């Protein structure tokens, strides 16, 4: 059904004005960082509005001409052409009426939704009762009109002064009810300026500035003003948890529960922040790992990391390690130190990185060199099952053998992975990597391209078919194997199992074939290519877990590590303990 | 999907077939045979849909729809009048609106199924105008005035929370839409989802429908005005519509003829059609998209006749409901 009379009265003017406001509203929303609307709709409606305004102008002009030939249009417009008088009068009348009606509605709203409501009401917003009689309601409307008529001259006669606090409060509550947040915030602030101990305004203003650290201070102020209200403590806890201060949030929930034992929202809120409180707590993670390859190279690493208390989406930390690399004859050493940061602005996006330096201890001369190293990784997912983009940049030392360390081989790499879900179970992945390998005497270039078709049998199991191709710009004598071309065809499987008690087992295996073409030669025969990676996490207590990683590879050209020869097998194990303080 | 039907044997088959031909086919079509006496239930049953029948006539479309709500087992509920057919992709177009959890209802573009009589033509232009311009602006501001009763989709849990459709007013669709806004939910208008109801063919049928609509509008304003004041934009749109239904209607019906007599000038009567060029712009824009410009141009005069009749009914409804305290309670079908 339609309400009113389309095309008549002030309805048409109202929608014309609404359409004209659209582009300004869009620009305003864009500037304020709010979600913007559909520009197609805006331009479409603007075009219609322009057409209507044009039609109105032409109609007024034609009518004016017609009336001028019929009879003069009064004395008021004697100096103006009749068309202009008509247009002026009709536009003034229409917009004046519309403005009066809209102003009347706003006045009525302020009057009807006036009055102060306690903070406890804020949490129990219920639709207003319909039970009041219509007669009573209309009597109020009539009274408002009469009052407005009487009050207008009086107000005009009075000198300008600031409205009393209760007027601000009424305006604020009305704006709150209408979800006009900026107006409500301004009015509540005005209330607090006049009455700093108004707990209702304090609570509401805090709710309106939820994303601002000021909200926390306001909620804490509310708790000072209303120390017996458990909801105040819960609001403080909620604000603290939003700010990533989970331990303090826990304490506030405990305070709320002391005042309101068993309050479901406090219990649920406490349970919600308990795990992140442990996860966000400062933690240390000592680590020990070792590896050995078929060329006789052995590495041993002792290291660890320390994370500071997480502050909202940001977490800072430091990591350090010392590696010893030996081939049975000579031994080189590496010491790494880096500051690291992780930022997770939303559930679907994250950025993490580390920046520091690596000190190389050569085995031949015993001299040391420090080189800057670091990494940054950005991940973004459009939705839970949407397109995923994973971009990484890294500068690291190749340290699979003493020779590589002695030659100071540094790899600076940029890699990108794009995952496109075709269906909920079928995903396509494309990988691209480009790396510069610089050593004391040479500069090499490595490119790798890959494609993966993955089928998720369940959320925990995935099968994939993969094709990869790796190229080097030339051969190297710095200690890493650099063929002209390596091709890998592989079937892979990824499995992830997690128990209700927090045990986690993840296995990533691949089996396939690969062939290599050295510089000046044709691709050799296909040979096997096997890889294995597994991760076991054993929870010890909330925030404390033991983690074991085991990795193995049997291939000529590893996709991740630096192989030291054309036939290469490799195995490694790493054990770490995360201990939240 | 709920299809309320009372003596709709002539049209319900077309409705059901259009639902069965949807690109996004509804899981179950429930026809509520509201104790029809013309075999509506048999027609529906023959087309293989679920037919439910209340123990006695519910007395209104709202009653029939609410009766059927208990049989709905899907997360979304569609209500379609038994005289309305849907474009083949109407449901598919409407579904994305529910991607946001706050959306409780969504409706589409309405156009008359038949455009032959003067009243159908008038309604055709009225719909082209309102759904091309007014409703799209309302949608941009997030407040479509009504989720049309002839074809709307609802989130079932929310619909159940609202206890279905209420028969306390004669415009149950408006009542439900405004209730949803007051409860903090969103309503969407999707112009690409098109439905085609049968509009009143004769003046008598049109009069019955206009009486129901005008009284329903005034009853809803009376019932909701207080709560509507808290809903931005909607409060302004309703106030403007109410102003036009009362003051503008009075000016239209009384002031213009009086002024013409007073000034002894027939030119004043041009006021009835003075906005014709302005009305034509959105009407032709909507008709052009549908390649129906000729039909729209031929129907424009009927719009001005319907608008005048509309003004009479709205003014009568305002007088009866607000001034004389004689509310209309009996639900009468409009065709």
PDB file of C-alpha atoms in Angstrom, chain B residues 92-271:
ATOM      1  CA  UNK B  92      16.626 -14.689  -5.529  1.00  0.00           C
ATOM      2  CA  UNK B  93      16.938 -10.885  -5.713  1.00  0.00           C
ATOM      3  CA  UNK B  94      15.460 -10.413  -2.270  1.00  0.00           C
ATOM      4  CA  UNK B  95      17.638 -12.964  -0.457  1.00  0.00           C
ATOM      5  CA  UNK B  96      20.927 -10.961  -0.349  1.00  0.00           C
ATOM      6  CA  UNK B  97      19.159  -8.286   1.717  1.00  0.00           C
ATOM      7  CA  UNK B  98      19.287 -10.707   4.641  1.00  0.00           C
ATOM      8  CA  UNK B  99      23.085 -10.818   4.603  1.00  0.00           C
ATOM      9  CA  UNK B 100      23.004  -8.337   7.460  1.00  0.00           C
ATOM     10  CA  UNK B 101      21.663  -9.807  10.704  1.00  0.00           C
ATOM     11  CA  UNK B 102      19.774  -6.627  11.593  1.00  0.00           C
ATOM     12  CA  UNK B 103      17.541  -6.956   8.535  1.00  0.00           C
ATOM     13  CA  UNK B 104      14.183  -8.318   9.612  1.00  0.00           C
ATOM     14  CA  UNK B 105      12.153  -7.743   6.456  1.00  0.00           C
ATOM     15  CA  UNK B 106      12.614  -6.927   2.803  1.00  0.00           C
ATOM     16  CA  UNK B 107      10.194  -6.054   0.065  1.00  0.00           C
ATOM     17  CA  UNK B 108      10.320  -5.470  -3.655  1.00  0.00           C
ATOM     18  CA  UNK B 109       8.994  -3.344  -6.481  1.00  0.00           C
ATOM     19  CA  UNK B 110       5.233  -3.619  -6.969  1.00  0.00           C
ATOM     20  CA  UNK B 111       3.489  -3.227 -10.316  1.00  0.00           C
ATOM     21  CA  UNK B 112      -0.095  -4.088 -11.236  1.00  0.00           C
ATOM     22  CA  UNK B 113      -0.521  -7.415 -12.977  1.00  0.00           C
ATOM     23  CA  UNK B 114      -3.213  -6.028 -15.249  1.00  0.00           C
ATOM     24  CA  UNK B 115      -3.269  -2.485 -16.625  1.00  0.00           C
ATOM     25  CA  UNK B 116      -6.577  -2.142 -18.408  1.00  0.00           C
ATOM     26  CA  UNK B 117      -9.243  -0.226 -16.511  1.00  0.00           C
ATOM     27  CA  UNK B 118      -8.865   3.401 -15.495  1.00  0.00           C
ATOM     28  CA  UNK B 119      -8.301   2.375 -11.863  1.00  0.00           C
ATOM     29  CA  UNK B 120      -5.642  -0.150 -12.745  1.00  0.00           C
ATOM     30  CA  UNK B 121      -3.938   2.462 -14.894  1.00  0.00           C
ATOM     31  CA  UNK B 122      -4.060   5.001 -12.112  1.00  0.00           C
ATOM     32  CA  UNK B 123      -2.523   2.518  -9.731  1.00  0.00           C
ATOM     33  CA  UNK B 124       0.119   1.603 -12.331  1.00  0.00           C
ATOM     34  CA  UNK B 125       1.331   5.212 -12.522  1.00  0.00           C
ATOM     35  CA  UNK B 126       1.088   5.614  -8.743  1.00  0.00           C
ATOM     36  CA  UNK B 127       3.323   2.569  -8.222  1.00  0.00           C
ATOM     37  CA  UNK B 128       5.775   3.608 -10.920  1.00  0.00           C
ATOM     38  CA  UNK B 129       6.067   7.000  -9.258  1.00  0.00           C
ATOM     39  CA  UNK B 130       6.287   5.791  -5.661  1.00  0.00           C
ATOM     40  CA  UNK B 131       8.600   2.815  -6.186  1.00  0.00           C
ATOM     41  CA  UNK B 132      10.923   4.628  -8.572  1.00  0.00           C
ATOM     42  CA  UNK B 133      11.301   7.734  -6.460  1.00  0.00           C
ATOM     43  CA  UNK B 134       9.837   7.772  -2.943  1.00  0.00           C
ATOM     44  CA  UNK B 135      10.652   4.240  -1.939  1.00  0.00           C
ATOM     45  CA  UNK B 136      14.178   4.343  -3.328  1.00  0.00           C
ATOM     46  CA  UNK B 137      14.896   7.491  -1.311  1.00  0.00           C
ATOM     47  CA  UNK B 138      13.399   5.830   1.768  1.00  0.00           C
ATOM     48  CA  UNK B 139      15.620   2.799   1.158  1.00  0.00           C
ATOM     49  CA  UNK B 140      18.689   5.024   0.876  1.00  0.00           C
ATOM     50  CA  UNK B 141      17.919   6.455   4.309  1.00  0.00           C
ATOM     51  CA  UNK B 142      17.287   2.920   5.605  1.00  0.00           C
ATOM     52  CA  UNK B 143      13.610   3.453   6.297  1.00  0.00           C
ATOM     53  CA  UNK B 144      11.212   2.106   3.672  1.00  0.00           C
ATOM     54  CA  UNK B 145       7.825   3.219   4.944  1.00  0.00           C
ATOM     55  CA  UNK B 146       6.185  -0.181   4.483  1.00  0.00           C
ATOM     56  CA  UNK B 147       7.356  -3.663   3.667  1.00  0.00           C
ATOM     57  CA  UNK B 148       4.552  -4.324   1.195  1.00  0.00           C
ATOM     58  CA  UNK B 149       2.019  -6.885   2.310  1.00  0.00           C
ATOM     59  CA  UNK B 150       1.582  -8.373  -1.142  1.00  0.00           C
ATOM     60  CA  UNK B 151       5.185  -9.628  -1.247  1.00  0.00           C
ATOM     61  CA  UNK B 152       7.679  -9.431   1.579  1.00  0.00           C
ATOM     62  CA  UNK B 153      10.312 -11.644   3.100  1.00  0.00           C
ATOM     63  CA  UNK B 154      10.878 -11.810   6.859  1.00  0.00           C
ATOM     64  CA  UNK B 155      13.331 -13.405   9.259  1.00  0.00           C
ATOM     65  CA  UNK B 156      11.167 -16.078  10.877  1.00  0.00           C
ATOM     66  CA  UNK B 157      12.546 -15.806  14.418  1.00  0.00           C
ATOM     67  CA  UNK B 158      11.926 -12.068  14.465  1.00  0.00           C
ATOM     68  CA  UNK B 159       8.501 -12.526  12.938  1.00  0.00           C
ATOM     69  CA  UNK B 160       7.652 -14.991  15.686  1.00  0.00           C
ATOM     70  CA  UNK B 161       8.993 -12.590  18.311  1.00  0.00           C
ATOM     71  CA  UNK B 162       6.561 -10.023  16.904  1.00  0.00           C
ATOM     72  CA  UNK B 163       3.819 -12.688  17.114  1.00  0.00           C
ATOM     73  CA  UNK B 164       3.281 -12.549  13.376  1.00  0.00           C
ATOM     74  CA  UNK B 165       0.937 -10.023  11.861  1.00  0.00           C
ATOM     75  CA  UNK B 166      -1.474  -8.165  14.076  1.00  0.00           C
ATOM     76  CA  UNK B 167      -5.083  -7.515  13.093  1.00  0.00           C
ATOM     77  CA  UNK B 168      -5.395  -4.520  15.398  1.00  0.00           C
ATOM     78  CA  UNK B 169      -5.202  -2.248  12.351  1.00  0.00           C
ATOM     79  CA  UNK B 170      -6.412  -2.677   8.796  1.00  0.00           C
ATOM     80  CA  UNK B 171      -2.878  -2.273   7.444  1.00  0.00           C
ATOM     81  CA  UNK B 172      -1.044  -5.179   9.017  1.00  0.00           C
ATOM     82  CA  UNK B 173       2.010  -4.699   6.791  1.00  0.00           C
ATOM     83  CA  UNK B 174       2.526  -1.134   7.970  1.00  0.00           C
ATOM     84  CA  UNK B 175       1.923  -2.138  11.579  1.00  0.00           C
ATOM     85  CA  UNK B 176       4.538  -4.891  11.385  1.00  0.00           C
ATOM     86  CA  UNK B 177       7.077  -2.716   9.546  1.00  0.00           C
ATOM     87  CA  UNK B 178       6.870   0.055  12.123  1.00  0.00           C
ATOM     88  CA  UNK B 179       7.042  -2.455  14.962  1.00  0.00           C
ATOM     89  CA  UNK B 180      10.264  -3.808  13.457  1.00  0.00           C
ATOM     90  CA  UNK B 181      11.811  -0.345  13.301  1.00  0.00           C
ATOM     91  CA  UNK B 182      10.829   0.349  16.884  1.00  0.00           C
ATOM     92  CA  UNK B 183      12.439  -2.927  17.956  1.00  0.00           C
ATOM     93  CA  UNK B 184      15.696  -1.775  16.345  1.00  0.00           C
ATOM     94  CA  UNK B 185      15.578  -3.930  13.224  1.00  0.00           C
ATOM     95  CA  UNK B 186      16.162  -2.869   9.648  1.00  0.00           C
ATOM     96  CA  UNK B 187      13.833  -3.215   6.676  1.00  0.00           C
ATOM     97  CA  UNK B 188      15.074  -3.195   3.100  1.00  0.00           C
ATOM     98  CA  UNK B 189      13.578  -2.340  -0.253  1.00  0.00           C
ATOM     99  CA  UNK B 190      15.043  -4.216  -3.213  1.00  0.00           C
ATOM    100  CA  UNK B 191      13.804  -2.636  -6.455  1.00  0.00           C
ATOM    101  CA  UNK B 192      15.051  -5.532  -8.575  1.00  0.00           C
ATOM    102  CA  UNK B 193      12.642  -7.959  -6.888  1.00  0.00           C
ATOM    103  CA  UNK B 194       9.407  -7.360  -8.770  1.00  0.00           C
ATOM    104  CA  UNK B 195       5.930  -8.619  -7.951  1.00  0.00           C
ATOM    105  CA  UNK B 196       2.651  -8.140  -9.769  1.00  0.00           C
ATOM    106  CA  UNK B 197      -0.555  -8.065  -7.712  1.00  0.00           C
ATOM    107  CA  UNK B 198      -4.018  -7.786  -9.225  1.00  0.00           C
ATOM    108  CA  UNK B 199      -5.276  -4.273  -8.534  1.00  0.00           C
ATOM    109  CA  UNK B 200      -8.930  -3.253  -8.181  1.00  0.00           C
ATOM    110  CA  UNK B 201     -10.578  -3.161 -11.566  1.00  0.00           C
ATOM    111  CA  UNK B 202     -13.725  -1.194 -10.737  1.00  0.00           C
ATOM    112  CA  UNK B 203     -14.496   1.882  -8.663  1.00  0.00           C
ATOM    113  CA  UNK B 204     -16.366  -0.221  -6.101  1.00  0.00           C
ATOM    114  CA  UNK B 205     -13.397  -2.516  -5.553  1.00  0.00           C
ATOM    115  CA  UNK B 206     -10.985   0.399  -5.557  1.00  0.00           C
ATOM    116  CA  UNK B 207     -13.153   2.172  -3.017  1.00  0.00           C
ATOM    117  CA  UNK B 208     -13.076  -0.843  -0.708  1.00  0.00           C
ATOM    118  CA  UNK B 209      -9.312  -1.058  -0.961  1.00  0.00           C
ATOM    119  CA  UNK B 210      -8.760   2.672  -0.499  1.00  0.00           C
ATOM    120  CA  UNK B 211     -11.044   2.657   2.520  1.00  0.00           C
ATOM    121  CA  UNK B 212      -8.997  -0.142   4.086  1.00  0.00           C
ATOM    122  CA  UNK B 213      -5.685   1.507   3.268  1.00  0.00           C
ATOM    123  CA  UNK B 214      -6.640   4.984   4.405  1.00  0.00           C
ATOM    124  CA  UNK B 215      -8.145   3.786   7.679  1.00  0.00           C
ATOM    125  CA  UNK B 216      -5.213   1.441   8.178  1.00  0.00           C
ATOM    126  CA  UNK B 217      -2.745   4.305   7.732  1.00  0.00           C
ATOM    127  CA  UNK B 218      -4.540   6.570  10.185  1.00  0.00           C
ATOM    128  CA  UNK B 219      -4.921   3.714  12.685  1.00  0.00           C
ATOM    129  CA  UNK B 220      -1.212   3.014  12.495  1.00  0.00           C
ATOM    130  CA  UNK B 221      -0.280   6.656  12.963  1.00  0.00           C
ATOM    131  CA  UNK B 222      -2.601   6.741  15.978  1.00  0.00           C
ATOM    132  CA  UNK B 223      -1.104   3.596  17.400  1.00  0.00           C
ATOM    133  CA  UNK B 224       2.570   4.218  16.712  1.00  0.00           C
ATOM    134  CA  UNK B 225       3.098   7.984  16.651  1.00  0.00           C
ATOM    135  CA  UNK B 226       4.719   8.108  20.029  1.00  0.00           C
ATOM    136  CA  UNK B 227       7.266   5.393  19.309  1.00  0.00           C
ATOM    137  CA  UNK B 228       7.821   6.562  15.749  1.00  0.00           C
ATOM    138  CA  UNK B 229       9.190   9.827  17.096  1.00  0.00           C
ATOM    139  CA  UNK B 230      12.266   7.895  18.175  1.00  0.00           C
ATOM    140  CA  UNK B 231      12.930   6.573  14.660  1.00  0.00           C
ATOM    141  CA  UNK B 232      14.904   9.092  12.577  1.00  0.00           C
ATOM    142  CA  UNK B 233      13.764   9.817   9.033  1.00  0.00           C
ATOM    143  CA  UNK B 234      10.728   7.562   9.412  1.00  0.00           C
ATOM    144  CA  UNK B 235       9.146  10.085  11.748  1.00  0.00           C
ATOM    145  CA  UNK B 236       9.582  12.806   9.139  1.00  0.00           C
ATOM    146  CA  UNK B 237       8.319  10.608   6.298  1.00  0.00           C
ATOM    147  CA  UNK B 238       5.227   9.606   8.270  1.00  0.00           C
ATOM    148  CA  UNK B 239       4.566  13.183   9.373  1.00  0.00           C
ATOM    149  CA  UNK B 240       4.773  14.401   5.811  1.00  0.00           C
ATOM    150  CA  UNK B 241       2.503  11.591   4.582  1.00  0.00           C
ATOM    151  CA  UNK B 242       0.027  12.342   7.354  1.00  0.00           C
ATOM    152  CA  UNK B 243       0.106  16.048   6.550  1.00  0.00           C
ATOM    153  CA  UNK B 244      -0.570  15.316   2.892  1.00  0.00           C
ATOM    154  CA  UNK B 245      -3.370  12.907   3.778  1.00  0.00           C
ATOM    155  CA  UNK B 246      -5.095  15.533   5.878  1.00  0.00           C
ATOM    156  CA  UNK B 247      -4.206  19.149   5.140  1.00  0.00           C
ATOM    157  CA  UNK B 248      -3.117  18.651   1.538  1.00  0.00           C
ATOM    158  CA  UNK B 249      -6.206  16.534   0.870  1.00  0.00           C
ATOM    159  CA  UNK B 250      -8.401  19.267   2.317  1.00  0.00           C
ATOM    160  CA  UNK B 251      -6.678  21.900   0.173  1.00  0.00           C
ATOM    161  CA  UNK B 252      -6.999  19.638  -2.826  1.00  0.00           C
ATOM    162  CA  UNK B 253     -10.689  18.972  -2.360  1.00  0.00           C
ATOM    163  CA  UNK B 254     -11.929  22.177  -0.777  1.00  0.00           C
ATOM    164  CA  UNK B 255      -9.515  25.064  -1.155  1.00  0.00           C
ATOM    165  CA  UNK B 256      -8.859  24.714  -4.885  1.00  0.00           C
ATOM    166  CA  UNK B 257     -12.527  24.688  -5.972  1.00  0.00           C
ATOM    167  CA  UNK B 258     -13.321  27.427  -3.457  1.00  0.00           C
ATOM    168  CA  UNK B 259     -10.515  29.580  -4.775  1.00  0.00           C
ATOM    169  CA  UNK B 260     -11.625  28.992  -8.366  1.00  0.00           C
ATOM    170  CA  UNK B 261     -15.113  30.139  -7.450  1.00  0.00           C
ATOM    171  CA  UNK B 262     -13.844  33.076  -5.425  1.00  0.00           C
ATOM    172  CA  UNK B 263     -11.582  34.330  -8.158  1.00  0.00           C
ATOM    173  CA  UNK B 264     -14.022  33.212 -10.845  1.00  0.00           C
ATOM    174  CA  UNK B 265     -11.076  31.767 -12.671  1.00  0.00           C
ATOM    175  CA  UNK B 266     -10.940  28.246 -14.063  1.00  0.00           C
ATOM    176  CA  UNK B 267      -7.165  28.642 -14.212  1.00  0.00           C
ATOM    177  CA  UNK B 268      -7.003  27.817 -10.524  1.00  0.00           C
ATOM    178  CA  UNK B 269      -8.272  24.326 -11.266  1.00  0.00           C
ATOM    179  CA  UNK B 270      -5.021  23.734 -13.081  1.00  0.00           C
ATOM    180  CA  UNK B 271      -3.748  23.103  -9.579  1.00  0.00           C
TER     181      UNK B 271
END
